[in-house]
XYZ file of C-alpha atoms in Angstrom:
473
model
C 0.000 0.000 0.000
C 1.488 3.320 -1.136
C 1.313 6.227 1.318
C 0.959 9.870 0.337
C 0.245 13.070 2.234
C -1.620 16.229 1.268
C -2.695 19.440 2.930
C -6.208 18.894 1.573
C -7.989 15.988 -0.109
C -11.187 16.517 -2.084
C -13.531 13.577 -2.651
C -15.379 14.127 -5.914
C -14.406 15.846 -9.143
C -17.705 17.498 -10.029
C -18.460 21.251 -9.996
C -17.915 21.474 -6.218
C -14.839 19.254 -6.083
C -12.791 20.398 -9.036
C -13.463 24.074 -8.282
C -12.283 23.483 -4.713
C -9.161 21.774 -6.060
C -8.329 24.621 -8.432
C -8.891 27.253 -5.741
C -6.752 25.332 -3.241
C -3.965 25.223 -5.797
C -4.283 28.942 -6.402
C -3.955 29.514 -2.663
C -0.785 27.447 -2.406
C -2.187 24.317 -0.799
C -0.928 20.842 -1.680
C -4.235 19.334 -2.739
C -5.622 16.288 -4.506
C -8.994 15.687 -6.165
C -10.174 12.065 -6.096
C -12.788 11.166 -8.700
C -13.948 7.608 -9.283
C -15.336 8.047 -12.795
C -14.880 11.267 -14.797
C -13.830 14.835 -14.017
C -16.773 17.203 -14.199
C -19.111 14.803 -12.422
C -22.740 14.367 -13.389
C -23.024 17.981 -14.566
C -20.422 17.784 -17.302
C -20.742 14.151 -18.316
C -24.448 13.279 -18.111
C -26.271 16.415 -16.963
C -25.910 20.145 -17.510
C -23.576 20.239 -20.494
C -24.747 17.319 -22.665
C -28.396 18.188 -22.069
C -27.819 21.820 -23.042
C -25.983 20.704 -26.169
C -29.007 18.611 -27.132
C -31.356 21.465 -26.245
C -29.430 23.798 -28.549
C -29.580 21.286 -31.396
C -33.279 20.584 -30.822
C -34.073 24.302 -30.841
C -32.331 24.655 -34.200
C -34.412 21.789 -35.573
C -37.601 23.342 -34.201
C -36.824 26.726 -35.737
C -36.664 25.092 -39.162
C -40.438 24.663 -39.053
C -40.776 28.452 -39.217
C -38.166 29.016 -41.921
C -40.808 29.747 -44.551
C -41.884 32.782 -42.519
C -38.422 34.210 -43.046
C -38.227 33.377 -46.729
C -35.777 30.531 -46.101
C -36.452 27.441 -48.199
C -35.216 23.890 -47.714
C -35.567 20.795 -45.564
C -33.601 19.249 -42.726
C -33.055 15.811 -41.229
C -31.546 14.651 -37.933
C -28.749 12.072 -37.781
C -28.832 10.868 -34.164
C -25.429 9.208 -34.366
C -23.727 12.401 -35.571
C -25.628 14.493 -33.033
C -24.519 12.296 -30.142
C -20.938 12.220 -31.439
C -20.874 16.031 -31.501
C -22.269 16.143 -27.968
C -19.732 13.601 -26.707
C -16.880 15.508 -28.337
C -17.974 18.668 -26.564
C -17.998 16.856 -23.211
C -14.556 15.333 -23.802
C -13.102 18.745 -24.619
C -14.491 20.187 -21.375
C -13.080 17.268 -19.346
C -9.636 17.838 -20.800
C -9.977 21.502 -19.899
C -10.660 20.677 -16.241
C -7.712 18.274 -16.102
C -5.484 20.967 -17.582
C -6.659 23.551 -15.046
C -5.996 21.201 -12.127
C -2.519 20.455 -13.443
C -1.750 24.131 -14.107
C -2.708 24.967 -10.526
C -0.592 22.089 -9.186
C -3.563 20.168 -7.822
C -3.151 16.391 -8.120
C -5.885 14.194 -9.557
C -6.432 10.529 -8.713
C -8.872 8.332 -10.617
C -10.247 6.043 -7.936
C -12.761 5.469 -5.138
C -12.107 7.088 -1.769
C -13.104 5.784 1.643
C -12.622 7.750 4.848
C -10.737 5.750 7.472
C -10.340 8.529 10.053
C -10.757 12.321 10.167
C -7.250 12.646 8.721
C -6.852 9.644 6.450
C -8.329 8.026 3.359
C -7.945 4.831 1.419
C -8.163 5.247 -2.346
C -8.751 2.224 -4.547
C -7.388 2.560 -8.087
C -6.621 0.172 -10.935
C -3.125 -0.199 -9.511
C -4.235 -1.044 -5.988
C -4.957 0.784 -2.738
C -3.252 4.006 -1.659
C -3.324 5.453 1.848
C -3.602 9.227 2.013
C -2.760 11.306 5.074
C -4.355 14.731 5.061
C -4.743 17.879 7.060
C -8.205 18.863 5.812
C -10.893 17.074 3.831
C -13.620 18.353 1.509
C -16.421 15.902 0.717
C -17.983 16.694 -2.655
C -19.303 13.273 -3.622
C -22.572 14.566 -5.057
C -25.929 12.829 -5.323
C -27.297 9.730 -7.023
C -30.591 9.174 -8.803
C -33.512 7.605 -6.994
C -34.677 4.280 -8.450
C -38.353 3.368 -8.318
C -39.061 -0.279 -7.388
C -41.386 -0.700 -10.371
C -38.946 0.915 -12.819
C -35.568 -0.745 -12.271
C -32.847 0.764 -14.432
C -31.518 -1.505 -17.152
C -29.822 1.169 -19.253
C -31.838 0.129 -22.282
C -35.606 0.293 -21.962
C -35.653 1.991 -18.560
C -33.089 4.649 -17.783
C -32.415 8.007 -16.163
C -30.770 11.227 -17.347
C -27.423 9.525 -17.969
C -29.117 7.368 -20.600
C -31.491 10.111 -21.708
C -28.722 12.301 -23.107
C -27.508 9.502 -25.394
C -30.554 8.024 -27.127
C -29.564 6.634 -30.523
C -31.764 6.158 -32.418
C -34.213 8.839 -31.329
C -37.069 6.957 -29.619
C -40.389 6.878 -31.418
C -42.353 6.932 -28.143
C -40.781 8.329 -24.972
C -42.506 8.184 -21.588
C -40.980 10.335 -18.857
C -41.765 9.677 -15.200
C -41.402 13.008 -13.397
C -42.219 16.532 -14.530
C -39.352 18.339 -12.850
C -36.413 20.089 -14.493
C -34.861 17.013 -16.121
C -38.159 15.587 -17.315
C -39.334 18.846 -18.856
C -35.995 19.665 -20.478
C -35.413 16.264 -22.073
C -39.076 15.867 -22.928
C -38.922 19.075 -24.932
C -35.673 17.994 -26.598
C -36.958 14.671 -27.846
C -40.316 16.037 -28.951
C -38.473 18.556 -31.127
C -36.284 15.746 -32.458
C -39.357 13.756 -33.476
C -40.408 11.585 -30.518
C -43.945 11.273 -29.248
C -43.506 12.367 -25.623
C -45.658 11.807 -22.546
C -44.715 13.255 -19.154
C -46.300 11.688 -16.063
C -46.150 13.830 -12.913
C -47.551 12.823 -9.520
C -48.086 16.395 -8.288
C -50.626 18.865 -9.654
C -48.138 20.768 -11.814
C -44.896 20.357 -13.701
C -41.814 22.152 -12.356
C -42.884 21.940 -8.684
C -41.761 24.917 -6.609
C -41.673 27.250 -9.588
C -43.934 30.311 -9.659
C -47.138 29.175 -11.441
C -47.102 32.302 -13.614
C -43.743 31.207 -15.024
C -44.925 27.636 -15.584
C -47.931 28.699 -17.698
C -45.997 29.681 -20.845
C -43.918 26.493 -20.611
C -47.034 24.332 -20.397
C -48.623 26.303 -23.232
C -45.593 25.689 -25.436
C -45.449 21.989 -24.516
C -49.080 21.630 -25.533
C -48.398 23.382 -28.838
C -45.443 21.075 -29.481
C -47.672 18.067 -28.867
C -46.213 16.887 -25.562
C -48.816 15.124 -23.432
C -48.506 16.190 -19.797
C -50.428 14.093 -17.276
C -50.443 15.525 -13.749
C -51.820 14.115 -10.495
C -51.064 10.659 -11.873
C -49.018 7.700 -10.685
C -46.837 5.512 -12.875
C -47.447 2.021 -11.496
C -45.075 -0.028 -13.634
C -44.784 -1.396 -17.155
C -45.224 -4.517 -19.248
C -42.790 -5.379 -22.011
C -44.209 -5.602 -25.526
C -41.482 -6.836 -27.837
C -38.706 -4.242 -27.940
C -40.833 -1.696 -26.099
C -43.336 -1.542 -23.282
C -46.685 -0.290 -22.098
C -46.451 1.984 -19.072
C -49.287 1.561 -16.586
C -50.556 4.856 -15.173
C -53.316 5.569 -12.673
C -55.002 8.910 -13.360
C -56.394 11.251 -10.702
C -59.876 9.949 -11.508
C -58.757 6.428 -10.646
C -58.885 5.381 -14.289
C -56.097 3.137 -15.551
C -54.207 4.259 -18.645
C -51.572 2.478 -20.743
C -48.957 4.381 -22.718
C -46.723 2.839 -25.381
C -43.001 3.443 -24.942
C -39.781 2.600 -26.755
C -37.898 4.238 -23.902
C -38.878 5.040 -20.319
C -36.978 7.886 -18.697
C -37.273 8.167 -14.905
C -36.561 11.579 -13.382
C -37.979 11.600 -9.861
C -35.195 13.011 -7.721
C -31.908 12.328 -5.987
C -30.402 10.940 -2.786
C -27.006 11.694 -1.191
C -24.066 9.832 -2.700
C -22.442 8.682 0.543
C -22.672 4.890 0.429
C -19.340 3.241 1.323
C -17.768 6.670 1.852
C -16.940 5.931 5.489
C -18.625 8.937 7.099
C -19.030 6.958 10.314
C -15.256 6.475 10.597
C -14.825 10.221 10.893
C -18.025 10.893 12.838
C -19.524 13.141 10.153
C -23.184 13.882 10.881
C -26.004 13.794 8.346
C -29.620 14.892 8.603
C -32.640 12.582 8.623
C -32.495 12.199 4.841
C -28.779 11.455 4.754
C -27.491 14.797 3.462
C -24.299 16.051 5.133
C -24.926 19.012 7.419
C -22.639 22.050 7.150
C -22.427 25.536 8.644
C -22.039 28.875 6.860
C -18.413 28.135 5.968
C -19.255 24.637 4.641
C -17.701 22.929 7.681
C -19.222 19.716 9.050
C -19.421 18.833 12.733
C -15.839 17.521 12.419
C -13.504 20.571 12.535
C -11.164 19.574 9.701
C -13.829 18.146 7.394
C -15.873 20.268 4.989
C -18.600 19.356 2.503
C -19.754 21.105 -0.651
C -22.321 20.687 -3.381
C -25.144 18.204 -3.839
C -24.021 15.941 -0.984
C -25.173 18.714 1.397
C -28.737 18.593 0.063
C -31.119 20.740 -1.991
C -31.121 22.813 -4.038
C -28.995 20.530 -6.203
C -27.356 23.076 -8.490
C -23.918 22.986 -10.088
C -23.275 26.680 -9.453
C -24.237 26.268 -5.805
C -21.713 23.448 -5.533
C -18.986 25.497 -7.185
C -19.553 28.397 -4.810
C -19.475 26.082 -1.801
C -16.272 24.435 -3.027
C -14.676 27.834 -3.422
C -15.771 28.919 0.061
C -14.455 25.722 1.673
C -11.093 26.121 -0.067
C -10.746 29.735 1.017
C -11.672 29.017 4.637
C -9.120 26.191 4.728
C -6.503 28.611 3.380
C -7.293 31.096 6.137
C -9.178 33.616 4.022
C -12.396 35.264 5.240
C -15.246 33.600 3.354
C -18.748 32.316 3.944
C -21.596 30.728 2.032
C -24.236 33.425 2.402
C -26.240 33.620 -0.813
C -29.465 35.623 -0.882
C -30.246 34.936 -4.521
C -29.272 31.437 -5.592
C -30.428 31.337 -9.219
C -32.492 28.488 -10.599
C -32.414 27.904 -14.350
C -34.612 25.568 -16.372
C -33.794 25.255 -20.076
C -37.295 24.530 -21.312
C -39.076 26.462 -24.078
C -39.259 29.204 -23.027
C -36.491 29.042 -20.454
C -37.444 29.676 -16.823
C -35.235 31.278 -14.190
C -35.770 32.507 -10.643
C -33.659 34.358 -8.082
C -34.619 35.330 -4.547
C -38.120 34.785 -3.179
C -41.181 33.883 -5.196
C -44.396 35.740 -4.464
C -45.744 32.740 -2.521
C -42.556 32.427 -0.454
C -42.582 36.126 0.406
C -46.235 36.046 1.463
C -45.584 32.925 3.555
C -43.042 34.984 5.498
C -45.713 37.560 6.246
C -44.269 40.202 3.940
C -46.654 42.696 2.342
C -45.604 42.321 -1.288
C -46.147 44.077 -4.569
C -45.494 42.622 -8.002
C -44.708 44.007 -11.414
C -44.957 41.947 -14.596
C -44.142 42.538 -18.232
C -44.960 40.211 -21.140
C -42.172 39.153 -23.483
C -44.612 39.537 -26.380
C -44.407 43.331 -25.963
C -40.708 43.370 -26.870
C -39.591 44.206 -30.381
C -36.589 41.909 -30.006
C -38.817 38.950 -29.102
C -41.016 39.604 -32.129
C -37.943 39.737 -34.370
C -36.792 36.387 -32.955
C -40.249 34.850 -33.455
C -40.212 33.781 -29.785
C -42.766 35.781 -27.826
C -43.918 33.478 -25.012
C -43.166 34.412 -21.404
C -42.880 37.254 -18.937
C -40.739 38.900 -16.279
C -42.140 39.125 -12.754
C -40.615 41.209 -9.979
C -41.566 40.684 -6.330
C -40.828 43.525 -3.909
C -41.563 44.655 -0.377
C -44.577 46.927 -0.833
C -43.446 49.356 1.857
C -39.686 49.622 1.316
C -39.678 48.867 -2.443
C -36.726 46.496 -1.906
C -36.594 43.764 -4.539
C -37.175 40.343 -2.958
C -37.105 38.163 -6.036
C -37.367 38.066 -9.804
C -38.753 35.350 -12.044
C -38.317 35.155 -15.800
C -39.898 32.942 -18.445
C -38.369 33.938 -21.762
C -35.854 33.044 -24.434
C -32.485 33.297 -22.696
C -34.038 33.599 -19.226
C -31.159 31.665 -17.671
C -28.763 34.380 -18.868
C -31.079 37.280 -18.050
C -31.392 36.122 -14.427
C -27.858 37.336 -13.635
C -29.153 40.904 -13.400
C -31.821 39.715 -10.979
C -29.216 38.008 -8.793
C -27.222 41.211 -8.528
C -30.344 43.221 -7.706
C -31.422 40.871 -4.905
C -27.898 40.425 -3.496
C -27.299 44.181 -3.233
C -30.753 44.926 -1.830
C -31.668 47.064 -4.822
C -34.906 48.991 -5.005
C -37.413 48.566 -7.801
C -36.509 52.109 -8.796
C -32.881 51.071 -9.349
C -33.901 48.687 -12.116
C -36.507 51.050 -13.530
C -33.999 53.900 -13.860
C -31.214 51.761 -15.343
C -31.121 52.212 -19.118
C -31.297 48.858 -20.911
C -30.081 48.307 -24.465
C -32.725 48.400 -27.214
C -33.782 46.147 -28.783
C -33.011 43.371 -26.300
C -34.865 40.897 -24.129
C -33.335 42.536 -21.054
C -35.683 45.485 -21.523
C -38.405 43.303 -20.015
C -36.650 43.507 -16.633
C -36.647 47.304 -16.758
C -40.261 47.417 -17.942
C -41.413 45.010 -15.208
C -39.800 47.309 -12.642
C -41.614 50.282 -14.152
C -44.855 48.301 -14.237
C -44.606 47.921 -10.459
C -45.492 51.620 -10.204
C -47.759 51.805 -13.226
C -45.072 53.410 -15.374
C -44.236 50.765 -17.986
C -44.018 52.232 -21.472
C -44.968 49.370 -23.764
C -48.047 47.974 -21.990
C -51.194 49.396 -20.457
C -50.392 49.869 -16.777
C -51.954 48.632 -13.592
C -51.519 51.753 -11.492
C -49.875 51.504 -8.045
C -48.945 54.327 -5.708
C -45.234 54.635 -5.011
C -43.967 54.072 -1.476
C -42.908 57.320 0.200
């Protein structure tokens, strides 16, 4: 057994882990990132990046249907094999980039599985054998794993999850998706645009649970127009194989039984902490009732020299949240003043239109007993949206009615996940509605909707008829 020592070891090479490793290297720490499968984690390899590549391609295909409006003539076909090869090449390039950044910042990388043996030691199993690592500090960034339903066991062929869903070749004729959350709605939209018949089965009363209902409406409207069947308040009971495919058994809210034909079944019902066989008990690291590792505002666990970052600490499971936590943990370990204190953690959903939120929703603000005011502006009133031929959506601003401080902003629009950055800044700095209303926004752009929504709060929007509200004094 080889023995090595490091100032800091990081378990997991996803957005939390590799960012922590790079930052530790920048700060002069002798660090190592241990990843058992592929640098970039779920996000880069089977989540964020490959799904967004497919979304981009699917949007291009969908736009072709409107080419005649623009005087563009011609036809287009989709070669699934070439599409997936392009997507895989993009992922490989990003992985090489992460490896290069770790090396450039003098952070070691071990491909293997780590197990904690004490608060200051690990065993890492690699192809070559088992290494023992002595360490001063530890960052656990092992992520989360998909939940498997008893009646839908993953086989990687007929029944799969997002990892399989970003690599379908050929494109399935009939795709049934169990779960109407972010993954289900994103991939459902992708494959419908690529030619699949898509059915989404959601147990709750709406898709995208937790999202402001006003932002969900344009997404549901667009799904309906695309021909996606969305069944809410329904339970997927199981399936029966029928040759190469299956019939999915669903119980509707009325109690009626329904069968849906499927070539592929994609399950997207949530995640659990990825801590099995990690050895948390050997170090005495505490978890909550659901198994997520508990941390304080500097990402430290109950064990003084052990930190945790990213999805393994629980919801919201967001890559950018993990990266920020990894950065904070690295800086605290290096003796720099840092804390994880985010008022506006952005949520982005790459549906059609995209949906993004930052800060409090109207419902969340009211639940806290805050007297709120809202301002909304439809994307259809923007010249830029009309020119793009994408006019579904809105911007909604939630503010304290008395102080006029912005509490949250929600956007459903083309490019909403980029536009939300302005909202994050506004909420983080405690901006007033007036600050956004008075800031000149470039014309013609989609960002004007943020300015107009702020003006609409006080009945002063230019490009819509206003709902008058008296300004706070």
